[in-house]
Coordinates of C-alpha atoms and ligand atoms in Angstrom, one line a residue:
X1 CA -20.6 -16.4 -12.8
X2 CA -19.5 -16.0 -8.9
X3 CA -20.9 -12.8 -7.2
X4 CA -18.2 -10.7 -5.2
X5 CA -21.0 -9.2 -3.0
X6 CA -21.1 -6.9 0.1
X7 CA -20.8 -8.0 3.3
X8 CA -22.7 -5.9 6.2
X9 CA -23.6 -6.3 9.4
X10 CA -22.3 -9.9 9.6
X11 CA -23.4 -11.3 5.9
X12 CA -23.1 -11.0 2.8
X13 CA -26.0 -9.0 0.3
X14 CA -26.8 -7.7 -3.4
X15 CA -26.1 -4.0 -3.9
X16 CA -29.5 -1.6 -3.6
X17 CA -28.3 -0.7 -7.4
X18 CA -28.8 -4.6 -8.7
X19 CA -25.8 -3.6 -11.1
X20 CA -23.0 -5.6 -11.3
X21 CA -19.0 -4.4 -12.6
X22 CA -17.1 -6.8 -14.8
X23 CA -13.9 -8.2 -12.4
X24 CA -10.9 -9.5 -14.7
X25 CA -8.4 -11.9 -14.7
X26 CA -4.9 -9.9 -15.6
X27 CA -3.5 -13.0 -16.8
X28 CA -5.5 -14.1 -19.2
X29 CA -8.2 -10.7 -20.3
X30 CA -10.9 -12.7 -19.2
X31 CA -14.2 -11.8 -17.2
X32 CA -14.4 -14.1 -14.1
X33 CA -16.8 -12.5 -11.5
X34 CA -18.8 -9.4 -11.0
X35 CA -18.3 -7.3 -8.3
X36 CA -21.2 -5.0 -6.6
X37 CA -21.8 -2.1 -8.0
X38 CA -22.6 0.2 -4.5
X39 CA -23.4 3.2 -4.2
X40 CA -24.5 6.0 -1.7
X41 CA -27.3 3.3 -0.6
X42 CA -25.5 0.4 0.4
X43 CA -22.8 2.7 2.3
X44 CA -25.9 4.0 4.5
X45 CA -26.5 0.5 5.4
X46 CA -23.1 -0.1 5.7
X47 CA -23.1 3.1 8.3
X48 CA -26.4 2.1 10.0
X49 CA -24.8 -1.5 11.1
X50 CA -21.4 0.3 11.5
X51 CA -23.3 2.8 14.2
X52 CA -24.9 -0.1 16.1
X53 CA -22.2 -2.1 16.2
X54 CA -20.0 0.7 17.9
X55 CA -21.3 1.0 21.5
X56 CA -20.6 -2.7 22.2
X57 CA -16.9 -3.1 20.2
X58 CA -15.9 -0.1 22.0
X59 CA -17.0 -1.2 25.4
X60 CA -15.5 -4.9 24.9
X61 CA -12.3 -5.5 26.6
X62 CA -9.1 -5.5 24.5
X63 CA -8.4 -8.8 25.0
X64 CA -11.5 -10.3 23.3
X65 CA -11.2 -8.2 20.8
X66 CA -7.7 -8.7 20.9
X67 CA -8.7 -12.8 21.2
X68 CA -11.2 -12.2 17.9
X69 CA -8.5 -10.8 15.5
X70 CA -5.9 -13.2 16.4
X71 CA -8.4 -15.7 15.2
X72 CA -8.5 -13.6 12.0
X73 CA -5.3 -13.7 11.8
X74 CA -4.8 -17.7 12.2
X75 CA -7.9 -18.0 10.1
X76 CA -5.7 -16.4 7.0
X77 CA -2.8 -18.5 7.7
X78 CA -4.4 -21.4 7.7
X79 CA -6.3 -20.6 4.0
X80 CA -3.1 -19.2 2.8
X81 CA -3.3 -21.7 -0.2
X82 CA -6.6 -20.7 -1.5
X83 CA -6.4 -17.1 -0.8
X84 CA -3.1 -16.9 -1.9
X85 CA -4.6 -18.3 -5.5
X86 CA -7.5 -16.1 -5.4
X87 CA -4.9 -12.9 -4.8
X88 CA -2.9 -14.4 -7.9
X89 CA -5.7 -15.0 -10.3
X90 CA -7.4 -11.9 -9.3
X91 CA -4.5 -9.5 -9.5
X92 CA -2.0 -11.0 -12.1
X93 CA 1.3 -11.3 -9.5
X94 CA 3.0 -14.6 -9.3
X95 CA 1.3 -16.9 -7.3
X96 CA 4.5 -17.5 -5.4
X97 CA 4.8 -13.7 -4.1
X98 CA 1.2 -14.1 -2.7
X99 CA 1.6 -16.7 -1.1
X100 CA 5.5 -15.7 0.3
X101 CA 4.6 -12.0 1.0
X102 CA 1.0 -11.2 0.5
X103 CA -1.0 -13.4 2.2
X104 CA 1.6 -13.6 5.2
X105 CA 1.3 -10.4 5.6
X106 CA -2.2 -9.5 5.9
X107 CA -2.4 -12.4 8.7
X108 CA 0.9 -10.5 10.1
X109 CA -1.0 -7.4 10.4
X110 CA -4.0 -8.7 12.2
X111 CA -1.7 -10.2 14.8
X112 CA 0.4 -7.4 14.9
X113 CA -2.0 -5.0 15.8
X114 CA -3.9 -7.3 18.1
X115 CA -0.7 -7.6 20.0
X116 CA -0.2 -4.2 19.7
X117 CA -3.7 -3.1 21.4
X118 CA -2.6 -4.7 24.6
X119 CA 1.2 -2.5 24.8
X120 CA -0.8 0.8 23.7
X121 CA -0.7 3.3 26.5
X122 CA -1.7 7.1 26.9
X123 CA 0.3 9.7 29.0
X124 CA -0.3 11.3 32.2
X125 CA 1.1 15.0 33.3
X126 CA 1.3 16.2 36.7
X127 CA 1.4 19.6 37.3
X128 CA 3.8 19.7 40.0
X129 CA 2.9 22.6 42.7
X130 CA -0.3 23.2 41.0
X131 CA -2.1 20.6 42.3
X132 CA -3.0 19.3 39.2
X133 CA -2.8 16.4 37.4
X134 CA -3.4 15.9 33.7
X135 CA -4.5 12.1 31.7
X136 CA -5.3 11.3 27.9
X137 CA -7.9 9.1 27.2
X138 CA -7.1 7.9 23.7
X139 CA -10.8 7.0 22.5
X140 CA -11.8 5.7 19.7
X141 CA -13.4 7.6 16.9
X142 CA -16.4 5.6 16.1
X143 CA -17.3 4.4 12.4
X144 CA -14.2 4.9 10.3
X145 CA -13.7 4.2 6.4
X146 CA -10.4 2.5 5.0
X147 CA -9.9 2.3 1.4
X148 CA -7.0 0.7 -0.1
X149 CA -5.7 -0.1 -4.1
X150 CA -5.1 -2.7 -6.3
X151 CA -1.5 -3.1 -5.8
X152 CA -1.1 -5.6 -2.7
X153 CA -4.8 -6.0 -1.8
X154 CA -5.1 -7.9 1.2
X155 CA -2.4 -7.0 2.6
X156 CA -3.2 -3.0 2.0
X157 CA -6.9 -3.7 3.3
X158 CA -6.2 -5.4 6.4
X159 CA -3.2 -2.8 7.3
X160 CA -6.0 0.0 7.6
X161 CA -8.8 -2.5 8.7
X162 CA -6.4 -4.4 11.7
X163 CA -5.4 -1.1 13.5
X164 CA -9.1 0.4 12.9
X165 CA -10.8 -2.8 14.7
X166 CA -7.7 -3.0 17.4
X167 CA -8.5 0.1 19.1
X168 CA -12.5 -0.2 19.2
X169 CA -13.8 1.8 15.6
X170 CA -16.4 -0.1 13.5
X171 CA -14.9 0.6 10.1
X172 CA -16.3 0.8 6.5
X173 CA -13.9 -0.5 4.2
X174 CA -13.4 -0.8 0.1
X175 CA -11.2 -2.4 -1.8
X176 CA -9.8 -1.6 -5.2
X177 CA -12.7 -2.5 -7.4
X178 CA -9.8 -3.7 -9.6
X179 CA -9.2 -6.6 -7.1
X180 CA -12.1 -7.2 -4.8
X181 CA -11.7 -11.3 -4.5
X182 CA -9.8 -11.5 -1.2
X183 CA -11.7 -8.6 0.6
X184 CA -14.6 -10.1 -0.3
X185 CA -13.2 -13.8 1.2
X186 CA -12.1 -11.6 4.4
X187 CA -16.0 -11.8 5.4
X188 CA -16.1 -15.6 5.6
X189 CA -13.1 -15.4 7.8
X190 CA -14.8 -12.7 10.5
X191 CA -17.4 -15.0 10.1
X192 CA -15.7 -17.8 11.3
X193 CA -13.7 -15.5 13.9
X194 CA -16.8 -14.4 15.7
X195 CA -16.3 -10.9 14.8
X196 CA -19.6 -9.5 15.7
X197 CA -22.0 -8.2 13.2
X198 CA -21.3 -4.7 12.2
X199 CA -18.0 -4.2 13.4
X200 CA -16.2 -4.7 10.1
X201 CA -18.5 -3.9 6.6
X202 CA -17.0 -4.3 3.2
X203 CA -18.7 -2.6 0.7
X204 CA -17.4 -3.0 -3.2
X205 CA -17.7 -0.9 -6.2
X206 CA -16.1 2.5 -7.7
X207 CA -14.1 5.4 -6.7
X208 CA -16.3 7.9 -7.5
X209 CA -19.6 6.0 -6.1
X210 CA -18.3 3.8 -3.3
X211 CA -16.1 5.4 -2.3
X212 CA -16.9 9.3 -2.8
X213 CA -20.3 8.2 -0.2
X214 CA -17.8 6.9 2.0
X215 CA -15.7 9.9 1.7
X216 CA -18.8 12.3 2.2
X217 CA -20.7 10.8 4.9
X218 CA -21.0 13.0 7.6
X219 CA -20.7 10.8 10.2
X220 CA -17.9 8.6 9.2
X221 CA -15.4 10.8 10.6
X222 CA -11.7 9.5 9.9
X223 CA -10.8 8.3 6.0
X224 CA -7.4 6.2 5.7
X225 CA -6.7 6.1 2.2
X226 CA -3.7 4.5 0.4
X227 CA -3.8 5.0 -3.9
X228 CA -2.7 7.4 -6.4
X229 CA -2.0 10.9 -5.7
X230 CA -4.6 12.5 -7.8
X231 CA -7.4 10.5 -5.8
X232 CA -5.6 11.8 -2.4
X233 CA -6.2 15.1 -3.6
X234 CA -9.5 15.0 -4.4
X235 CA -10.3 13.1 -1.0
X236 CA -8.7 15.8 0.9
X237 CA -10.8 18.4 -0.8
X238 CA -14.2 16.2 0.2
X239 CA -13.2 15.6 3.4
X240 CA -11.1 18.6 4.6
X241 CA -14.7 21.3 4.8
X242 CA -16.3 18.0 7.3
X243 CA -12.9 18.1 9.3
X244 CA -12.0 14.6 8.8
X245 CA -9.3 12.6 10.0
X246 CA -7.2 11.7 6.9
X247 CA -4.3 9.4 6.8
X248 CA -3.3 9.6 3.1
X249 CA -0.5 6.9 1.9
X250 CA -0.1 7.9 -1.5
X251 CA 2.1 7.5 -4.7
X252 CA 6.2 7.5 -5.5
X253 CA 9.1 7.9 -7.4
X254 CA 11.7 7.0 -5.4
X255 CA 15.4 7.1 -5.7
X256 CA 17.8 4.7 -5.3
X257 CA 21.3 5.9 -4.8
X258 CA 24.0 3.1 -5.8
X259 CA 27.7 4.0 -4.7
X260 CA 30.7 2.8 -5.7
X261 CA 31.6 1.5 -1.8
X262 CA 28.7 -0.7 -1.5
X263 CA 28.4 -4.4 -1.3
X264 CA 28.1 -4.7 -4.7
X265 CA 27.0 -8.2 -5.4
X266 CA 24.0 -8.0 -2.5
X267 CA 23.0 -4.3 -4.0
X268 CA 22.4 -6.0 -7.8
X269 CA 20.2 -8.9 -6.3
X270 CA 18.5 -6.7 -4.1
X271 CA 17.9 -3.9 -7.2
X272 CA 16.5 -6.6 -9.0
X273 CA 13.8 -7.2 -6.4
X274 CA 13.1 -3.3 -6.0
X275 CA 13.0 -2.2 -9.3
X276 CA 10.6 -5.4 -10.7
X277 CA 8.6 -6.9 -7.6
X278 CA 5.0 -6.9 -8.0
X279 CA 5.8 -6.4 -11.5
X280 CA 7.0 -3.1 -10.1
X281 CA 3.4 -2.2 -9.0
X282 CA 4.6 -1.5 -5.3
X283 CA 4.8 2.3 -4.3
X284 CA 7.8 1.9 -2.8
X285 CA 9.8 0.6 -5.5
X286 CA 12.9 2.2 -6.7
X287 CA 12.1 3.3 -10.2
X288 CA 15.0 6.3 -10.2
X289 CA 18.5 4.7 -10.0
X290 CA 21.4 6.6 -9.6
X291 CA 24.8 5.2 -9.9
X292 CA 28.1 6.9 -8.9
X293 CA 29.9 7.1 -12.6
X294 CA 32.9 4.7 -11.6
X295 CA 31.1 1.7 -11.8
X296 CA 27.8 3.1 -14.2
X297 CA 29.2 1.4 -16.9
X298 CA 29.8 -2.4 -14.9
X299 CA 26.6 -1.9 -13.2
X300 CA 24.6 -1.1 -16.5
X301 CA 25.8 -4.5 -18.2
X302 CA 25.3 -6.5 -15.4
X303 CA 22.0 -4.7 -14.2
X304 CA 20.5 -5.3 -17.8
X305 CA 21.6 -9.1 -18.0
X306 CA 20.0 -10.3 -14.8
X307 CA 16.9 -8.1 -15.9
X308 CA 17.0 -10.1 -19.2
X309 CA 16.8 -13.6 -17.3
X310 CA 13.8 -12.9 -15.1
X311 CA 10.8 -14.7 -16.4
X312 CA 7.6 -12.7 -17.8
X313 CA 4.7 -15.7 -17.6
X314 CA 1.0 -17.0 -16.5
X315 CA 1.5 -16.1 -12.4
X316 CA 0.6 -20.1 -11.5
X317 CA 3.7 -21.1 -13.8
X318 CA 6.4 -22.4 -11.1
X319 CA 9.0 -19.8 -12.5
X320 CA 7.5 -16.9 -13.3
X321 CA 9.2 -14.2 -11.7
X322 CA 7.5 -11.3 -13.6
X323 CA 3.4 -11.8 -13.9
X324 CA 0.6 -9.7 -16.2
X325 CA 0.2 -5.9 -15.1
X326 CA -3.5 -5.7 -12.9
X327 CA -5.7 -4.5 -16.1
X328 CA -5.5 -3.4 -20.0
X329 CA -5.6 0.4 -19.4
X330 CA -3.1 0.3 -16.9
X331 CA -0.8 -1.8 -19.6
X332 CA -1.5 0.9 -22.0
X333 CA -0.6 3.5 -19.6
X334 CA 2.8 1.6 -18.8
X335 CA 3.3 1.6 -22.3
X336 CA 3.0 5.2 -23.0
X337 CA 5.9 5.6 -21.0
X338 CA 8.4 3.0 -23.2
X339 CA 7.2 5.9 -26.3
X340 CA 7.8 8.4 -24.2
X341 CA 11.0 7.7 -23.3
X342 CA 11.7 7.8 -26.8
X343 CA 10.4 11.1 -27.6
X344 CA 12.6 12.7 -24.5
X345 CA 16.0 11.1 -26.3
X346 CA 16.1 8.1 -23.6
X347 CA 17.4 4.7 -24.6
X348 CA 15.5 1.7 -24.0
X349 CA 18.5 -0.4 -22.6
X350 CA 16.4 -3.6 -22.5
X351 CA 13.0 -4.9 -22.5
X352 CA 9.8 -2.0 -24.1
X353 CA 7.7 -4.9 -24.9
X354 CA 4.6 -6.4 -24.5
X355 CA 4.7 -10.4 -24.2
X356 CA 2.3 -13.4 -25.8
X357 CA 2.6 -15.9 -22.9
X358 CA 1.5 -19.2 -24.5
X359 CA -2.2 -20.3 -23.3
X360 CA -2.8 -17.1 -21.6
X361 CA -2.4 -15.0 -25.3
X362 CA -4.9 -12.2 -24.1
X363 CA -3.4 -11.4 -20.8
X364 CA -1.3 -8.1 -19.6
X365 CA 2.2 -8.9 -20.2
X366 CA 4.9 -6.2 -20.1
X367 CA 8.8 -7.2 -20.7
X368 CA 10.8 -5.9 -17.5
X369 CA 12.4 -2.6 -19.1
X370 CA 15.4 -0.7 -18.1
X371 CA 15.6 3.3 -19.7
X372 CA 19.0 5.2 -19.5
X373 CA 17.9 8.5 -19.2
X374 CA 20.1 11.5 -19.4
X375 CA 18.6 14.1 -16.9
X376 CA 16.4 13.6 -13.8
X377 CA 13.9 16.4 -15.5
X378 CA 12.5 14.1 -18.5
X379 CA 8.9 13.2 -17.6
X380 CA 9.6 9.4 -17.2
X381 CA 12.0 10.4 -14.1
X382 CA 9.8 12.4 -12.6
X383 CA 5.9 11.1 -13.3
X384 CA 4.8 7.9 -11.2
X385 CA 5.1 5.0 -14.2
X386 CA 4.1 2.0 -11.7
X387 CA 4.7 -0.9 -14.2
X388 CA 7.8 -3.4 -15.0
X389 CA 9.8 0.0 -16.0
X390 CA 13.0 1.8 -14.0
X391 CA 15.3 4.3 -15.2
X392 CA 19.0 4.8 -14.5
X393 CA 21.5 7.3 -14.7
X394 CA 25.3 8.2 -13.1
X395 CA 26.0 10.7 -10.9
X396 CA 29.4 11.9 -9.9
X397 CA 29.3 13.5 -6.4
X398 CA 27.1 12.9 -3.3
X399 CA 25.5 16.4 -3.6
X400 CA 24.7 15.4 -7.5
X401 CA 22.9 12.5 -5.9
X402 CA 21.1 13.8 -3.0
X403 CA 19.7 17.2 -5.5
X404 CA 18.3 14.5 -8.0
X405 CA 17.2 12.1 -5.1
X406 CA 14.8 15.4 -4.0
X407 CA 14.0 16.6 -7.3
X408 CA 11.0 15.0 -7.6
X409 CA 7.2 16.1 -6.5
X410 CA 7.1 12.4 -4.2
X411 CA 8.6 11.7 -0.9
X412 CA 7.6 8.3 -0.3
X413 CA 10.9 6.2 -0.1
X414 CA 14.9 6.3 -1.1
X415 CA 17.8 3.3 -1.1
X416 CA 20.7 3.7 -0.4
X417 CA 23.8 1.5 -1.6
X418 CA 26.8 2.6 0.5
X419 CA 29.2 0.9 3.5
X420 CA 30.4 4.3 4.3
X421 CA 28.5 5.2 7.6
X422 CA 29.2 9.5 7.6
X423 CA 27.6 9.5 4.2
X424 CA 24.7 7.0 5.6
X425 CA 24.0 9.5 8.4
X426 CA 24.3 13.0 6.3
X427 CA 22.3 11.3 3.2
X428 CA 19.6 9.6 5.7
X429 CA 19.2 13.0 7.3
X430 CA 19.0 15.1 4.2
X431 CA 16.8 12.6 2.1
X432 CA 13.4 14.0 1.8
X433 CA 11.4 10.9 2.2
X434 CA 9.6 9.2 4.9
X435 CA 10.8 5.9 4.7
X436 CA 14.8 5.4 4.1
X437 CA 16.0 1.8 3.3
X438 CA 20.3 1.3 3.5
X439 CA 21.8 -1.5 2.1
X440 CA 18.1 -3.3 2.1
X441 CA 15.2 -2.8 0.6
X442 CA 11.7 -3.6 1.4
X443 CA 12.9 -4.6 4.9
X444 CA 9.1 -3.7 7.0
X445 CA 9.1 -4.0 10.8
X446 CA 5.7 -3.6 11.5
X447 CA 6.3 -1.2 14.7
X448 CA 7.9 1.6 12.6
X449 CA 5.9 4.2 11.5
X450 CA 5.2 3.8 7.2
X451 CA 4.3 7.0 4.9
X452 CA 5.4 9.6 2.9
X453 CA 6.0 13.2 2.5
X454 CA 5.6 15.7 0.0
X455 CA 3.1 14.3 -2.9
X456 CA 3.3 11.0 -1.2
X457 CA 1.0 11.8 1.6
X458 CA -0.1 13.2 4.8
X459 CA 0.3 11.7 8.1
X460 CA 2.0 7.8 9.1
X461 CA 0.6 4.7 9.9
X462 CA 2.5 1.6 11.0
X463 CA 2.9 0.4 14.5
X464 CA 1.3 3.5 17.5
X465 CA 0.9 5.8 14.3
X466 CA -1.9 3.8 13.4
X467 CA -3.2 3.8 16.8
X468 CA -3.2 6.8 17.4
X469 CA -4.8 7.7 13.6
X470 CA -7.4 5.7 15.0
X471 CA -8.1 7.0 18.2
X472 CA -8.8 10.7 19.9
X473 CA -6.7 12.0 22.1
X474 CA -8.8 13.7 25.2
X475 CA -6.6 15.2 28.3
X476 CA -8.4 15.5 31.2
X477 CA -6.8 17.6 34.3
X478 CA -8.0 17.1 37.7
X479 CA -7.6 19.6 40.3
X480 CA -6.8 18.1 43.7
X481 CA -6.2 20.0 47.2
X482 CA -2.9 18.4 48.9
Ligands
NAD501 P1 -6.5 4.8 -7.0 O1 -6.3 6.1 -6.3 O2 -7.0 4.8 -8.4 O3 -7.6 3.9 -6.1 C1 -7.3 3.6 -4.8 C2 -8.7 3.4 -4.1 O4 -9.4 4.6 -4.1 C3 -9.6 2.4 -4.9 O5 -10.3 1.6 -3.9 C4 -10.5 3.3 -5.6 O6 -11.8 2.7 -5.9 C5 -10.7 4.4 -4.6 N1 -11.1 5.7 -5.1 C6 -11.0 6.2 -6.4 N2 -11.6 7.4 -6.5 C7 -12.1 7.7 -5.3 C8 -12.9 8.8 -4.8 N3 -13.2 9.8 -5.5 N4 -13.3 8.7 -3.5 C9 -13.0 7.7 -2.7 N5 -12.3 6.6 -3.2 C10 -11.9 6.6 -4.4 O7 -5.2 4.0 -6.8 P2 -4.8 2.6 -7.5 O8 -4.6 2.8 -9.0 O9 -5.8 1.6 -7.0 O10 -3.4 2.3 -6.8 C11 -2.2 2.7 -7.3 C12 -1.7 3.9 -6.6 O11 -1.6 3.7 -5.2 C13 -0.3 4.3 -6.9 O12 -0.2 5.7 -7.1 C14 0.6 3.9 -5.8 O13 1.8 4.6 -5.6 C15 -0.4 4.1 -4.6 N6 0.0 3.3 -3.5 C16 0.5 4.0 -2.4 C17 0.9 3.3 -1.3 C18 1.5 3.9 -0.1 O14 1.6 3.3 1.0 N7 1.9 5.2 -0.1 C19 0.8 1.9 -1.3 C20 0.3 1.2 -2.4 C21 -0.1 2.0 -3.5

């Protein structure tokens, strides 16, 4: 059975711990690799090559580095068919999202920040009439750890790793153990880049043993993290006594506020996409919708009959729109929120069911479902649910709307459906979130900064964010005699 194995210092090895973790395949419940099982050891090593590695990738100019990860980059493209397959068969989503938005993406976010690398500039100060003048060097930090979920995995792990490598860290990164196939492929591709040894390791394995050492080495002195709130928390309390840099992306409910003015016809295609994308694994979908009450009723009929033609099935099948959920305990935890519902006096409007696809009978299939809920306080409104599930409920006045929008421990994301541009301004401003689509959804330039507030996270990445997560800023002021 195929290996997923480390890859430090510029190839790939066995963990120190010779034990191996059982890697699935969502869509059909099957074992089909193992995956290293690292630990404290193996992130050492990782540290050791990540240390040598530094002095050189720091010192080389930005435009061969800049040179190397535009090869990445191209190298991704040009395999977009096989690892758009692996992404697929390794995390359950169709096989045409991967290939239309994942694997794009991560080869988007290499160039990106390539390009990026050569626009990034510090400031200077002069202190007029004191003869002074002040510079920031914006240095990098040295070895730096990135560890990203299960959810959108290359594209997550090469949206830490890019900016990292851009502005001159050697980095430590892990990927969901859930879906380690295309990290691990990422190795053969700096291979094949001539990214020198050292300068990017990928270490696999748990949480709490990769990734904890990773978390509590001394010397690896920044952590970008993006999963589930409860781990953010518990990485913050690692890091936090060490003084760490910490960029925590982290989970979301998030609203989306339908009004009766919008484009209506764009708004229903477009809610289909961001309540059920990624099987509604993405941490910016809209799970809460809110509709103003004079078109609830229209928008509940029509909402729950395109949601009843989109197609649960294997992810290689042409016309699956919905695939299997990434693993059986995450099913099962989707699931306890269809009961749930039902206890709190919610109405399952369509969907609540698990699905046999033919040929791949032992696979994680969910039916997209659709709760009307009656208040915004019920647990399934206000708990991340991250599966093929959204709620929806009217509203009948803006501040109705905006009070439920916030009511809620996340601040990742809100939609908004509306052509009326006063209300656009006073909801945009008022929203407490740190992304705000209107009339769009999903809509990512990769220049604006990206997080959350709240329970969704600490700090921003995206475009200079993430260079400036990555680097130090030092000011140095020079006294000079006119
Ligand atoms: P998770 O928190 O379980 O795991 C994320 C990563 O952290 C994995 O690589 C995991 O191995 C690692 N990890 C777990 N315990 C750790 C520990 N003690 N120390 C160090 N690393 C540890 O999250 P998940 O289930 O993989 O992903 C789903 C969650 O991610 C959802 O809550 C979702 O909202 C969130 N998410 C957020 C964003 C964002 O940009 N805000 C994007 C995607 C997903």
């Amino acid at each position: 059975m195929k290996k997923i194995l480390n890859y430090i210092n510029g190839t790939y090895c066995e963990p120190f711990s010779g034990d191996w973790l059982d890697n699935y395949n969502p869509s059909k419940g099957e074992v089909y690799s193992k995956i290293a099982y690292s630990s404290s050891e193996d992130v050492e090593k990782a540290y050791e090559a990540a240390k040598e590695a530094f002095p050189s990738w720091s010192n080389t100019t930005i435009e061969e580095r800049s040179k190397i990860l535009l090869k990445i980059a191209t190298l991704i493209e040009e395999n977009l068919d096989s690892l758009a397959e692996a992404e697929a068969l390794d995390n359950g989503k169709p096989l045409s999202l991967a290939k239309a938005v994942d694997i794009p993406r991560a080869s988007s976010n290499f160039r990106f920040f390539a390009n990026a690398i050569t626009q990034f500039a510090s400031e200077a100060h002069e202190s007029v009439g004191l003869n002074t003048m002040n510079f920031t060097l914006r240095q990098p930090i040295g070895v730096v750890g990135c560890i990203s979920p299960w959810n959108l995995p290359l594209y997550l792990f090469t949206w830490k790793i890019a900016p990292a490598l851009a502005s001159g860290n050697t980095v430590i990164a892990k990927p969901s153990e859930i879906t380690p196939m295309t990290a691990y492929l990422l190795g053969d591709i700096c291979i094949k880049a001539g990214l020198p040894k050292g300068v990017l390791n990928i270490v696999h394995g748990t949480g709490p043993s990769a990734g904890q050492a990773i978390v509590a080495h001394p010397n690896i002195k920044a952590i970008s993290f993006t999963g589930g709130t409860a781990t953010g928390e518990h990485i913050a309390r690692t890091a936090a006594p060490m003084f760490k840099k910490l960029s925590l992306e982290l989970g979301g409910k998030n609203p989306n506020l339908i009004f009766a003015d919008c484009n209506y016809d764009k708004m229903l295609s477009v809610t289909l996409k961001s309540s059920f994308a990624n099987q509604g694994q993405i941490c910016l979908c809209g799970s809460r919708i809110f509709v103003e009450k004079s078109i609830y009723s229209k928008f509940k009929e029509d909402f729950v009959s395109k949601v009843k033609e989109l197609k649960v099935g294997n992810p290689f099948d042409g016309d699956t729109t919905i695939g299997a959920l990434v693993s059986k305990s995450h099913l099962e935890k989707v699931r306890s929120y269809i009961d749930l519902a039902k206890e709190e006096g919610s109405k399952i409007l369509c969907g609540g069911n698990t699905v046999t696809v033919e040929g791949s009978e032992n696979g994680y299939y969910l039916e997209p479902t659709v709760i009307e809920v009656n208040n915004n306080d019920c647990r399934v409104n206000q708990e991340e649910i991250f599966g093929p599930i959204v709620t929806i409920m009217p509203f009948e006045t803006e501040d109705e709307a905006l009070q439920m929008a916030n009511n809620v421990k996340y601040g990742l994301s809100a939609t908004l459906w509306t052509n009326n541009l006063d209300r656009t301004m006073r909801l945009s401003k008022r929203i407490e979130a740190g992304i705000i689509w209107v009339n769009t959804w999903l809509n990512r330039d990769l220049r604006t900064p990206f997080g959350g507030v709240k329970n969704s996270g600490v700090g921003r990445e995206g475009g200079f964010e993430a260079l400036k997560f990555f680097t130090e800023a030092k000011n140095i002021c020079i006294k000079y005699d006119e």
